[in-house]
PDB file of C-alpha atoms in Angstrom:
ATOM      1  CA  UNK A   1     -60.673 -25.920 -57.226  1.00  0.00           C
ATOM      2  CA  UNK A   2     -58.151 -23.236 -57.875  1.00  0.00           C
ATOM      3  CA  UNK A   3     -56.924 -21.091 -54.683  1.00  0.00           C
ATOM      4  CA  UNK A   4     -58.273 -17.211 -54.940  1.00  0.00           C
ATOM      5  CA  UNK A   5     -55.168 -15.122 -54.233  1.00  0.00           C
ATOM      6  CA  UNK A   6     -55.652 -13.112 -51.173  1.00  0.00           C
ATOM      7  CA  UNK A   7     -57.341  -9.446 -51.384  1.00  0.00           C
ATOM      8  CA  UNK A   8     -55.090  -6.577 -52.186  1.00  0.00           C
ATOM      9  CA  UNK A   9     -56.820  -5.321 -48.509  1.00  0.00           C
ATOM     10  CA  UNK A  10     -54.425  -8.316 -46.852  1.00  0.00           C
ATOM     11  CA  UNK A  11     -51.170  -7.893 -49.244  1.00  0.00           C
ATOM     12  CA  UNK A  12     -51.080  -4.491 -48.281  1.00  0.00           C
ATOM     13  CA  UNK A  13     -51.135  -5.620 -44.327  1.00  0.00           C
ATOM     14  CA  UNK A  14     -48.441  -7.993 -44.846  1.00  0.00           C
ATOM     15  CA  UNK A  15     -46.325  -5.119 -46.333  1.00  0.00           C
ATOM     16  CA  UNK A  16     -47.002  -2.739 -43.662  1.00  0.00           C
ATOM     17  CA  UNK A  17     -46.288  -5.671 -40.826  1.00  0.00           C
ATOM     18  CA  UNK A  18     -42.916  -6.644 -42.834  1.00  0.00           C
ATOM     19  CA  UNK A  19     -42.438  -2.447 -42.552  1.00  0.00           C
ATOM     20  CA  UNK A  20     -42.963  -2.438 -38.738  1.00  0.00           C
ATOM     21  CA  UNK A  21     -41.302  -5.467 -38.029  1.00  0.00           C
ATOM     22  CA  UNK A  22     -38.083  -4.357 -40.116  1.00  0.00           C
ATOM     23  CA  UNK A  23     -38.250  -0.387 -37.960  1.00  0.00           C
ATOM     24  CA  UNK A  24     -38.495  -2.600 -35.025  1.00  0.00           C
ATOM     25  CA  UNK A  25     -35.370  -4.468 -35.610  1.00  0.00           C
ATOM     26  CA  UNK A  26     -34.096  -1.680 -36.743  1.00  0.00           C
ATOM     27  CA  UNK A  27     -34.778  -0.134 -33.542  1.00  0.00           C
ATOM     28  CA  UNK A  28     -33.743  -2.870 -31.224  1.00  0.00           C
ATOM     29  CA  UNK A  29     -30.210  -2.489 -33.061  1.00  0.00           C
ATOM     30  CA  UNK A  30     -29.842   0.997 -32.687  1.00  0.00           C
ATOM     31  CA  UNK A  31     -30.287   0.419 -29.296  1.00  0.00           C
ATOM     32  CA  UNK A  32     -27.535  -2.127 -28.647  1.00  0.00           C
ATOM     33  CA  UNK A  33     -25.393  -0.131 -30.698  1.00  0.00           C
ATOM     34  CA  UNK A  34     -25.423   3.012 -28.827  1.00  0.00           C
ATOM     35  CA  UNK A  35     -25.485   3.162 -24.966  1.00  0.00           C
ATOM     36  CA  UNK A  36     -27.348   6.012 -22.780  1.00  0.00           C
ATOM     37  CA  UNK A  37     -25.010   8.521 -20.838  1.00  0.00           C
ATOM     38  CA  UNK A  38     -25.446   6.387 -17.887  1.00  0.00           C
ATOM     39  CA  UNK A  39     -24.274   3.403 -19.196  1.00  0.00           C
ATOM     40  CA  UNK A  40     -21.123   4.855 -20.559  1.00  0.00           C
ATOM     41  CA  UNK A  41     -20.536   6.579 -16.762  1.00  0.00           C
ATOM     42  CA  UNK A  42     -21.112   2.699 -15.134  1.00  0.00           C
ATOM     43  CA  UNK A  43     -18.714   1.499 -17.727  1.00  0.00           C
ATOM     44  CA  UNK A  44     -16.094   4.012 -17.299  1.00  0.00           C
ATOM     45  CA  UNK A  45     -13.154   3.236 -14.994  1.00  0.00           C
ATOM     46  CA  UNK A  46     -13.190   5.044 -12.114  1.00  0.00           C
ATOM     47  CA  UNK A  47     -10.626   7.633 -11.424  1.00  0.00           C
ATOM     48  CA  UNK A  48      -7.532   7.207  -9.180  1.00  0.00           C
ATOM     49  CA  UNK A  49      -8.420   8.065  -5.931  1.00  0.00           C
ATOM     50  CA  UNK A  50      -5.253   8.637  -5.179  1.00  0.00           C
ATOM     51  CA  UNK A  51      -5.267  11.212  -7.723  1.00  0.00           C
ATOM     52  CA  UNK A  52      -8.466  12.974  -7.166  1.00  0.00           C
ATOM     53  CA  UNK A  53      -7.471  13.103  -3.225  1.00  0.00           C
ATOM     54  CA  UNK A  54      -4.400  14.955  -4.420  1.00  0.00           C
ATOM     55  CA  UNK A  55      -6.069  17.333  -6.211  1.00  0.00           C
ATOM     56  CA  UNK A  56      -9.314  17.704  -3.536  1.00  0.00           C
ATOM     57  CA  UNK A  57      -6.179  19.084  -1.011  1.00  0.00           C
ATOM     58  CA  UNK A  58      -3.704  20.906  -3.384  1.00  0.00           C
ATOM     59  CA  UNK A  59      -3.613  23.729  -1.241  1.00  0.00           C
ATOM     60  CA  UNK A  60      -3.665  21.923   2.064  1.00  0.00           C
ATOM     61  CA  UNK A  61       0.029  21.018   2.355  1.00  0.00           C
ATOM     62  CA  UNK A  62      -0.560  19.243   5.404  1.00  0.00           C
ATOM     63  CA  UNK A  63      -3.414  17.047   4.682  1.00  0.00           C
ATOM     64  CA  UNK A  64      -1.407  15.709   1.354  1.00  0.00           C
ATOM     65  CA  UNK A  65       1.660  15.236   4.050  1.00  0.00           C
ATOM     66  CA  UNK A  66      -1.026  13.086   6.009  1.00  0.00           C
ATOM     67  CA  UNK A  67      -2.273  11.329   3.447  1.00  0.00           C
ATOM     68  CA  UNK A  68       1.312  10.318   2.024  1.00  0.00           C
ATOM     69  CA  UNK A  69       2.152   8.805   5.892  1.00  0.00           C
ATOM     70  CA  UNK A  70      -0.920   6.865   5.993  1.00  0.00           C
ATOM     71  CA  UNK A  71       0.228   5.011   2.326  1.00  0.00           C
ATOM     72  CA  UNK A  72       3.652   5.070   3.835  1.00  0.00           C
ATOM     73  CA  UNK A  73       2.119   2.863   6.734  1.00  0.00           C
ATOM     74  CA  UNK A  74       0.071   0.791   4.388  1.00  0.00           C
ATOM     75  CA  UNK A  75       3.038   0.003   2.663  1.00  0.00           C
ATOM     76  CA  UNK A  76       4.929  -1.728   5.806  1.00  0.00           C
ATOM     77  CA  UNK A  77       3.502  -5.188   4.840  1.00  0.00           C
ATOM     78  CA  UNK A  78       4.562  -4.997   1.187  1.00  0.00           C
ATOM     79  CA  UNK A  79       8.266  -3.915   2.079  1.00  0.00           C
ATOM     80  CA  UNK A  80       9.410  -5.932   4.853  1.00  0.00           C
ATOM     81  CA  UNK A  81       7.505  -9.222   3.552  1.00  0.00           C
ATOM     82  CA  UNK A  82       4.130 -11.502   5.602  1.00  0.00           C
ATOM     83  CA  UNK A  83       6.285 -13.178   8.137  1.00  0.00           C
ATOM     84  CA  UNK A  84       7.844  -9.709   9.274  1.00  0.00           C
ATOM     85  CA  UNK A  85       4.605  -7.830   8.898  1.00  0.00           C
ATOM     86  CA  UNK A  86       2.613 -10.483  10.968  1.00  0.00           C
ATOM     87  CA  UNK A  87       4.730  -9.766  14.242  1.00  0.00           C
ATOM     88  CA  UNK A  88       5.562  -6.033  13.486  1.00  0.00           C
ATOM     89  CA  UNK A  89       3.415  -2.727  12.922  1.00  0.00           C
ATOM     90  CA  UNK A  90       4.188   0.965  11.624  1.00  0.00           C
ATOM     91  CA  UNK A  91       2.932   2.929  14.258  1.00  0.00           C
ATOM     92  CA  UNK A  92       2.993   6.495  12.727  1.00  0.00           C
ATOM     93  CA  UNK A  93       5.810   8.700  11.639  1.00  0.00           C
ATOM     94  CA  UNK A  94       6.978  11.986  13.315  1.00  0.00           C
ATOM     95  CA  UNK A  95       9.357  14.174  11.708  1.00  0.00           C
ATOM     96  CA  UNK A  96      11.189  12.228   9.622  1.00  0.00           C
ATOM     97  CA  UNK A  97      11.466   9.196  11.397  1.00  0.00           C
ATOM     98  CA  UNK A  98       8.901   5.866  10.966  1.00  0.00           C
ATOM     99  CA  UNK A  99       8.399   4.297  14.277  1.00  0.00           C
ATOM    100  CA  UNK A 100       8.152   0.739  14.720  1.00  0.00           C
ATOM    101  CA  UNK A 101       6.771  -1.341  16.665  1.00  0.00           C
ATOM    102  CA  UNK A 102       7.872  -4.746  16.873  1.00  0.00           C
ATOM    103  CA  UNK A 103       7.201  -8.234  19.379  1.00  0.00           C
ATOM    104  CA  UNK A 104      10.180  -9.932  19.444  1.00  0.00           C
ATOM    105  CA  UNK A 105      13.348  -9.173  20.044  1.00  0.00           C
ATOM    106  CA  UNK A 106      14.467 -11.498  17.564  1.00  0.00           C
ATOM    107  CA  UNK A 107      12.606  -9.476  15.165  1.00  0.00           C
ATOM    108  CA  UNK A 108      14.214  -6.726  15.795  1.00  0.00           C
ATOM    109  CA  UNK A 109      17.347  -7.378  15.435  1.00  0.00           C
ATOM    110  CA  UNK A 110      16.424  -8.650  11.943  1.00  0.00           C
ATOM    111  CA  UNK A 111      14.372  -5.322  10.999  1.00  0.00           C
ATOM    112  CA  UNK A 112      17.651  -3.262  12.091  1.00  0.00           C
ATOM    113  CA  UNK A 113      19.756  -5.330  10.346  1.00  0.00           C
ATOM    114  CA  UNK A 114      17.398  -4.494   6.881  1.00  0.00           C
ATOM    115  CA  UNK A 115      16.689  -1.032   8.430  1.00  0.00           C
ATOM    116  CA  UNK A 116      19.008   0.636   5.303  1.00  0.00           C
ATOM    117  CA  UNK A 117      17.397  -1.822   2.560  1.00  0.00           C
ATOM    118  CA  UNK A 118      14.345  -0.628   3.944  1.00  0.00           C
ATOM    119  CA  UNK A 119      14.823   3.076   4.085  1.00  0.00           C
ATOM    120  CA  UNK A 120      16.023   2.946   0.430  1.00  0.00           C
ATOM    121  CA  UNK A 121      12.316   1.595  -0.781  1.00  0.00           C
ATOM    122  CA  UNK A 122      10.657   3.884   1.688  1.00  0.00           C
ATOM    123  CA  UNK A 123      12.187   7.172  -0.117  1.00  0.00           C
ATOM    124  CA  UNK A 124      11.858   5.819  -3.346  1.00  0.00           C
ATOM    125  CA  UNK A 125       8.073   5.391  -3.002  1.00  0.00           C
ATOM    126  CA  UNK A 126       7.510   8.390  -0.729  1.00  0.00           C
ATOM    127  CA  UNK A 127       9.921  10.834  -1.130  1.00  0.00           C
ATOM    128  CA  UNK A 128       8.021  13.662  -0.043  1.00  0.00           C
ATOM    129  CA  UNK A 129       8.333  12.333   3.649  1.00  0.00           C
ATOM    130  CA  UNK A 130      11.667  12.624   3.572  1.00  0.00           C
ATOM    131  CA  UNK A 131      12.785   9.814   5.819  1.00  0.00           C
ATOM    132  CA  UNK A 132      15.894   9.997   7.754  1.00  0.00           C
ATOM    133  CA  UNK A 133      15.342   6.525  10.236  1.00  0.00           C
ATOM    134  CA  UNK A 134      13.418   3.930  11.397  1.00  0.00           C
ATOM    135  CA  UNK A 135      13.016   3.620  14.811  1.00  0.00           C
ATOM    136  CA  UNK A 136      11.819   0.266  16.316  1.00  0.00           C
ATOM    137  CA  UNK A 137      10.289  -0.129  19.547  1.00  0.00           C
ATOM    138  CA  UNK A 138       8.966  -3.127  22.192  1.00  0.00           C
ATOM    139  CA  UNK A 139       6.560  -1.248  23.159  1.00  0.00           C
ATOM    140  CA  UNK A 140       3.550   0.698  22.680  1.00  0.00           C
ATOM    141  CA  UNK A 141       4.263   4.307  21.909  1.00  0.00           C
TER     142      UNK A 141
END
């Protein structure tokens, strides 16, 4: 018994599923291939704060000043090295002078005796603070 081939009513359903299954991956790619506006903002790298903080206070001359003395303070650990950091803290700067305080005596001595090394870094990465000294202190000031 020969096989009937299939009505035209069936061929023609086969060609319109191959049609929609072909848009459909056709689809699918398109959408891999381009991402929404959203996507593209969560994959963009964020802007330097830094940067946009500068610009938010352009015109407030003394809020940038602040702003540079609080990096200059954040910067203490990554100048004088852990073991110095651990038993000394920047406690703020006035004027042009970055006060110090420290817990040993020891210490000391050994930040005074890098106080110029030190100095030298500080104006290179902040020279809008214009630093003249450091001052180191025992005590809370």
């Amino acid at each position: 018994m020969a096989s009937k081939p299939p009505p035209k009513r069936f061929e023609k359903q086969t060609q319109e599923d191959r049609d929609l299954t072909k848009l459909y991956k056709d689809r699918v790619n398109d959408r891999n291939k381009y991402k929404s506006k959203r996507q593209k903002s969560l994959e963009a790298p964020l802007p330097d704060f830094g940067a946009l903080l500068t610009s938010f206070f352009k015109k407030d001359s003394e809020a940038l000043r602040k702003i540079e003395e609080s990096r200059a303070l954040m910067a203490w650990e990554v100048f004088v090295g852990d073991a110095a950091a651990r038993v000394s803290k920047p406690l703020r700067i006035r004027g042009t002078q970055l006060i110090v305080r420290v817990q040993d005596g020891l210490w000391m001595q050994q930040l005074m005796m890098l106080k110029h090394d030190l100095l030298r870094k500080y104006r290179e990465a902040f020279p809008k603070l214009k630093l003249t000294d450091i001052f180191f202190t025992r005590q809370q000031v």
